[in-house]
Amino acid sequence: MKKPGVKDLYIGAVIINPPTSLTNKTGSWRVIRPVIDQDRCIRCRICWAYCPDAAILELDQPYEAGGKKYSITYVVNYDYCKGCGICAAECPVKAIKMIPEVEKL
Amino acid sequence: MSMNKVLEKKLLEPLSGNHAVAYAVRDCDVDVISAYPITPQTTIVEKLAEFVASGELDAEFLHVESEHSALSAAIGAAASGARAFTATSSQGLALMYEVLFIASGMRIPMVMALVTRALSAPINIWNDHSDLMASQDTGWIQLVSTNNQEAYDFIIIGYKLSEREDVMLPVMVALDGYIQSHTIEPVQLEDPEIVRKFVPKKKRPVTLDPEKPVSFGTLGDPDWYYEFKIQQVEALERAYQAYKEVSSEFSQYFGRSYEPFQILYGEDSDAILVVLGAHTGTFLKAVEMARREGMKIGLGVIRMLRPFPPEVSKYLSQYSFIGVADKAINFGSASGSYLTNDIATSLYLEGASSRITTYIYGIGGRPVKIEDALYVVRHLWRISKRLEEVPKKPVFVGVRY
Amino acid sequence: MPIRIWDIPREEYFVSGHRLCPGCGAGIIMRHLAKALGGKGIIAHATGCVEVSTTYYPETSWRIPWIHVAFENAAAVASGIEAAYKVLKRKGIVDPNKDVKIVAVAGDGGTFDIGFQALSGMLERGHDVLYLVYDNEAYMNTGIQRSGSTPFGAWTTTTPVGDVWRYGEWRPKTRKDLLFIAMAHNIPYYATVNPAYITDLYEKISKALTIKGPKLIHAFSPCPPGWRINDDDTIRVSRLAVQTGVWINLEYENGVVRVTTPVPRRRPVEEYLKIQGRFRHLDKEAIEKIQAMVDEYVAKINKLVGKEVIGPVER
């Protein structure tokens, strides 16, 4: 598809309809991916807070685990997760594991 | 909107060029002034500070810590939707250099007064056009005044031109240091109410506004940069036509208008001398004196330097011999003169075979006496009568070898 | 009263899809800055890692009005925006009650070095602007060159290690201290923040945005490629920086310095240095030198605060 040209673009390289970076699926950068064990997760919010890419979503999804009822659930947005591993490193209950994107050949 | 007839009671004020600029900025109800002092621009900002201090002008006056910051702050203000103004000369313009390109590349509407002064080194506070010429490639519209009335008028025209949606380019209004900036001439000031009707403030659709976020100044890689530059090229081309429309409207409001390129005594001349800036007056006098001696030379006055007016080559191609009086040296270039480079190129592209003689004068504020101007005019006439060869190099008028 | 992690709003104003490295400390900082601004901010941003990675035409991650002009002038551009809104409100062109918070963001290069003049001018003129500097301790965007904020002994591409430059020969003892620069400019608020202490970071930014006048916040921003740490070490190294006294989370408000993260027993600085590849070349002598520098700075801050908020090293 031909890219927009002189006639189509708003002047001055101004981006007038943010946020447009959502088209850039940085998930393709990963070599390892985080997997959240929902049964271990205590919904402390730390992984969500520390992700540089806002790739951990806080959803209003109830969940029961460890005898507790939670009203939220954290899920990884694999479209954007770059696999840095901060979430797994910082999780206080080690509920996140980093696994290879591609199985060893 | 009512069209104004020329005021019954004319308000002629004796004003220096710098003060005329300050009054124009006041009359345009500028919102943000950010400037750094440099001779010979200082009395513009001093006067503006007086207006702000007394409440005559409601504006924010930013005492920035350098010219680079002056233009940067003006860009921030203009991008937020405010009417911004800055002024500088020589080294200050040179310090702003990178930001000049950014202002035009980001399509920021604003006006800057350039009080022309020689570029260092050696350091020199007097007038020549080296700073004006050194910034002609920055993508700004450049209007060059020849007297203080024009300095006043061009600021007002500048805002109207700059803020047009089909232009959206910053405008530089040049006036000569000392010769205009500090010299008192009668200037007709217009009623600020009427000026504000002529340059009303309109809300621009794209500004820095939390209600409608945008991102200015993004990174344009090889897939995109080119298109934005072509947009700039086209905007500058449109600016020429836009100037004519603005000028025509200005004439209806205030009874004065200025052609981008004006020919005087063209009909029966053997050659035309092209000039710009305050010495237009000196050369005009010399041309008139020479004509009385029987030497028929005409004068071509450039008031719009960028975009370079297309009619320059159209007019000049009729003449076999052209003189270009330039107050700046373009070191190491093909002709040694910025103005000659533009004129020669435009004539060549037209297919014309006119021969050009370059006269460089007044460098570093070297006084231009009527004898110097007469020398130029007579020399050009002699060339047009084939009594002299067209020199291959510029004639440096007034230098001591 | 300190905020809880649950007080941080959910909505993202700095969204995914930007091109910052995996694990970038600045990414975390920008996310929370944008949250603190909500829908009310305007950002003037200097050239640097964050600027090029987050506004690569036609992609932008900012849901906030944002402008980049050049490298050294974030503070000047922010000054212009602040002045514009001030006068437009006064003239009634903009609703005088409109809440607009103006922020200047720059890296350490665009603040300590090339941007220093503009920063100083903005602080001196007293604009109502929050200046946030994300300090990754080198010119990271251009490939890890040393800046005015690069710490003693750190490897960078322009301070490589060799026989003549074993460590630190290229710089005298310590780097510029923004706390004292802030004090010298008599500004109402200065704070240091660290992404490992995320609620403190969010709280300080939010607080600064309520204060009138020029504010300066200095953020610790680890850089995995530049510091030669693993992508997932960002928070760990940030925490160690505080626990070793290399980075002190403090607040300077109304002339009073207050340490907001007291450290009763400090870890030896070696623990902070050894996980970073950029300090790998340091020998025992160098590490002792660095420990002495940290001890000296800790003592200085304790004296300023008036009590021993950062304690002695416990081995």
PDB file of C-alpha atoms in Angstrom, chain C residues 70-175:
ATOM      1  CA  ALA C  70      15.980  20.665  19.948  1.00  0.00           C
ATOM      2  CA  PHE C  71      18.457  19.181  22.386  1.00  0.00           C
ATOM      3  CA  GLU C  72      19.296  22.015  24.717  1.00  0.00           C
ATOM      4  CA  ASN C  73      16.070  23.944  24.906  1.00  0.00           C
ATOM      5  CA  ALA C  74      13.388  21.907  26.655  1.00  0.00           C
ATOM      6  CA  ALA C  75      13.408  24.446  29.478  1.00  0.00           C
ATOM      7  CA  ALA C  76      13.219  27.385  27.059  1.00  0.00           C
ATOM      8  CA  VAL C  77      10.364  25.862  25.068  1.00  0.00           C
ATOM      9  CA  ALA C  78       8.502  25.078  28.288  1.00  0.00           C
ATOM     10  CA  SER C  79       9.040  28.689  29.363  1.00  0.00           C
ATOM     11  CA  GLY C  80       7.437  29.867  26.134  1.00  0.00           C
ATOM     12  CA  ILE C  81       4.461  27.547  26.569  1.00  0.00           C
ATOM     13  CA  GLU C  82       3.983  28.665  30.160  1.00  0.00           C
ATOM     14  CA  ALA C  83       4.141  32.317  29.148  1.00  0.00           C
ATOM     15  CA  ALA C  84       1.690  31.717  26.311  1.00  0.00           C
ATOM     16  CA  TYR C  85      -0.890  30.088  28.544  1.00  0.00           C
ATOM     17  CA  LYS C  86      -0.433  32.770  31.183  1.00  0.00           C
ATOM     18  CA  VAL C  87      -1.133  35.593  28.764  1.00  0.00           C
ATOM     19  CA  LEU C  88      -3.835  33.771  26.790  1.00  0.00           C
ATOM     20  CA  LYS C  89      -5.697  33.129  30.033  1.00  0.00           C
ATOM     21  CA  ARG C  90      -5.252  36.731  31.096  1.00  0.00           C
ATOM     22  CA  LYS C  91      -6.607  37.953  27.771  1.00  0.00           C
ATOM     23  CA  GLY C  92      -9.552  35.585  28.033  1.00  0.00           C
ATOM     24  CA  ILE C  93      -8.587  33.772  24.827  1.00  0.00           C
ATOM     25  CA  VAL C  94      -8.224  30.614  26.901  1.00  0.00           C
ATOM     26  CA  ASP C  95     -10.514  29.777  29.820  1.00  0.00           C
ATOM     27  CA  PRO C  96      -8.699  31.187  32.879  1.00  0.00           C
ATOM     28  CA  ASN C  97      -9.785  28.188  34.926  1.00  0.00           C
ATOM     29  CA  LYS C  98      -8.339  25.668  32.510  1.00  0.00           C
ATOM     30  CA  ASP C  99      -5.911  23.458  34.369  1.00  0.00           C
ATOM     31  CA  VAL C 100      -2.751  23.187  32.306  1.00  0.00           C
ATOM     32  CA  LYS C 101       0.391  21.738  33.818  1.00  0.00           C
ATOM     33  CA  ILE C 102       3.553  22.422  31.897  1.00  0.00           C
ATOM     34  CA  VAL C 103       6.428  19.973  32.058  1.00  0.00           C
ATOM     35  CA  ALA C 104       9.878  19.957  30.517  1.00  0.00           C
ATOM     36  CA  VAL C 105      11.523  16.562  30.112  1.00  0.00           C
ATOM     37  CA  ALA C 106      15.138  15.928  29.242  1.00  0.00           C
ATOM     38  CA  GLY C 107      17.837  13.365  29.775  1.00  0.00           C
ATOM     39  CA  ASP C 108      20.981  13.987  31.771  1.00  0.00           C
ATOM     40  CA  GLY C 109      22.794  15.171  28.640  1.00  0.00           C
ATOM     41  CA  GLY C 110      20.097  17.685  27.841  1.00  0.00           C
ATOM     42  CA  THR C 111      20.145  18.932  31.426  1.00  0.00           C
ATOM     43  CA  PHE C 112      23.605  18.763  32.972  1.00  0.00           C
ATOM     44  CA  ASP C 113      25.474  19.718  29.834  1.00  0.00           C
ATOM     45  CA  ILE C 114      23.954  21.240  26.753  1.00  0.00           C
ATOM     46  CA  GLY C 115      20.676  22.097  28.435  1.00  0.00           C
ATOM     47  CA  PHE C 116      22.169  23.613  31.549  1.00  0.00           C
ATOM     48  CA  GLN C 117      21.897  27.199  30.413  1.00  0.00           C
ATOM     49  CA  ALA C 118      18.261  26.930  29.447  1.00  0.00           C
ATOM     50  CA  LEU C 119      17.466  25.124  32.697  1.00  0.00           C
ATOM     51  CA  SER C 120      19.210  27.792  34.740  1.00  0.00           C
ATOM     52  CA  GLY C 121      17.412  30.552  32.873  1.00  0.00           C
ATOM     53  CA  MET C 122      14.040  28.934  33.398  1.00  0.00           C
ATOM     54  CA  LEU C 123      14.649  28.387  37.108  1.00  0.00           C
ATOM     55  CA  GLU C 124      15.898  31.925  37.535  1.00  0.00           C
ATOM     56  CA  ARG C 125      12.917  33.464  35.783  1.00  0.00           C
ATOM     57  CA  GLY C 126      10.601  31.449  38.013  1.00  0.00           C
ATOM     58  CA  HIS C 127       8.325  29.849  35.426  1.00  0.00           C
ATOM     59  CA  ASP C 128       5.571  27.582  36.669  1.00  0.00           C
ATOM     60  CA  VAL C 129       7.100  24.521  35.036  1.00  0.00           C
ATOM     61  CA  LEU C 130       8.098  21.093  36.300  1.00  0.00           C
ATOM     62  CA  TYR C 131      11.454  20.024  34.870  1.00  0.00           C
ATOM     63  CA  LEU C 132      11.964  16.283  34.983  1.00  0.00           C
ATOM     64  CA  VAL C 133      15.390  14.910  34.154  1.00  0.00           C
ATOM     65  CA  TYR C 134      15.690  11.175  33.528  1.00  0.00           C
ATOM     66  CA  ASP C 135      19.297  10.444  34.387  1.00  0.00           C
ATOM     67  CA  ASN C 136      20.777   7.380  32.691  1.00  0.00           C
ATOM     68  CA  GLU C 137      24.226   8.786  33.354  1.00  0.00           C
ATOM     69  CA  ALA C 138      25.489   9.129  29.783  1.00  0.00           C
ATOM     70  CA  TYR C 139      24.469  10.170  26.278  1.00  0.00           C
ATOM     71  CA  MET C 140      22.680   6.911  25.717  1.00  0.00           C
ATOM     72  CA  ASN C 141      20.716   7.783  22.595  1.00  0.00           C
ATOM     73  CA  THR C 142      23.863   8.423  20.595  1.00  0.00           C
ATOM     74  CA  GLY C 143      25.527   5.259  21.877  1.00  0.00           C
ATOM     75  CA  ILE C 144      26.663   5.515  25.478  1.00  0.00           C
ATOM     76  CA  GLN C 145      29.003   8.511  25.541  1.00  0.00           C
ATOM     77  CA  ARG C 146      29.997  10.198  28.765  1.00  0.00           C
ATOM     78  CA  SER C 147      27.933  13.121  29.995  1.00  0.00           C
ATOM     79  CA  GLY C 148      28.278  15.585  32.870  1.00  0.00           C
ATOM     80  CA  SER C 149      26.373  13.102  34.969  1.00  0.00           C
ATOM     81  CA  THR C 150      28.429   9.974  34.263  1.00  0.00           C
ATOM     82  CA  PRO C 151      29.664   8.702  37.625  1.00  0.00           C
ATOM     83  CA  PHE C 152      33.269   8.282  38.596  1.00  0.00           C
ATOM     84  CA  GLY C 153      34.756   5.078  37.210  1.00  0.00           C
ATOM     85  CA  ALA C 154      32.014   4.239  34.731  1.00  0.00           C
ATOM     86  CA  TRP C 155      32.928   2.858  31.335  1.00  0.00           C
ATOM     87  CA  THR C 156      31.393   4.683  28.390  1.00  0.00           C
ATOM     88  CA  THR C 157      32.437   4.712  24.759  1.00  0.00           C
ATOM     89  CA  THR C 158      34.234   8.031  25.265  1.00  0.00           C
ATOM     90  CA  THR C 159      35.728   6.972  28.592  1.00  0.00           C
ATOM     91  CA  PRO C 160      36.931   3.508  27.668  1.00  0.00           C
ATOM     92  CA  VAL C 161      39.355   1.603  29.823  1.00  0.00           C
ATOM     93  CA  GLY C 162      43.018   1.392  28.933  1.00  0.00           C
ATOM     94  CA  ASP C 163      46.509   1.753  30.310  1.00  0.00           C
ATOM     95  CA  VAL C 164      46.254   5.513  30.583  1.00  0.00           C
ATOM     96  CA  TRP C 165      42.613   5.659  31.584  1.00  0.00           C
ATOM     97  CA  ARG C 166      42.375   2.902  34.139  1.00  0.00           C
ATOM     98  CA  TYR C 167      39.354   4.482  35.768  1.00  0.00           C
ATOM     99  CA  GLY C 168      38.141   7.935  36.556  1.00  0.00           C
ATOM    100  CA  GLU C 169      41.122   9.861  35.182  1.00  0.00           C
ATOM    101  CA  TRP C 170      38.765  11.717  32.909  1.00  0.00           C
ATOM    102  CA  ARG C 171      36.825  13.295  35.726  1.00  0.00           C
ATOM    103  CA  PRO C 172      37.570  14.966  39.044  1.00  0.00           C
ATOM    104  CA  LYS C 173      35.942  13.557  42.115  1.00  0.00           C
ATOM    105  CA  THR C 174      32.232  13.928  41.782  1.00  0.00           C
ATOM    106  CA  ARG C 175      29.674  14.949  39.224  1.00  0.00           C
TER     107      ARG C 175
END
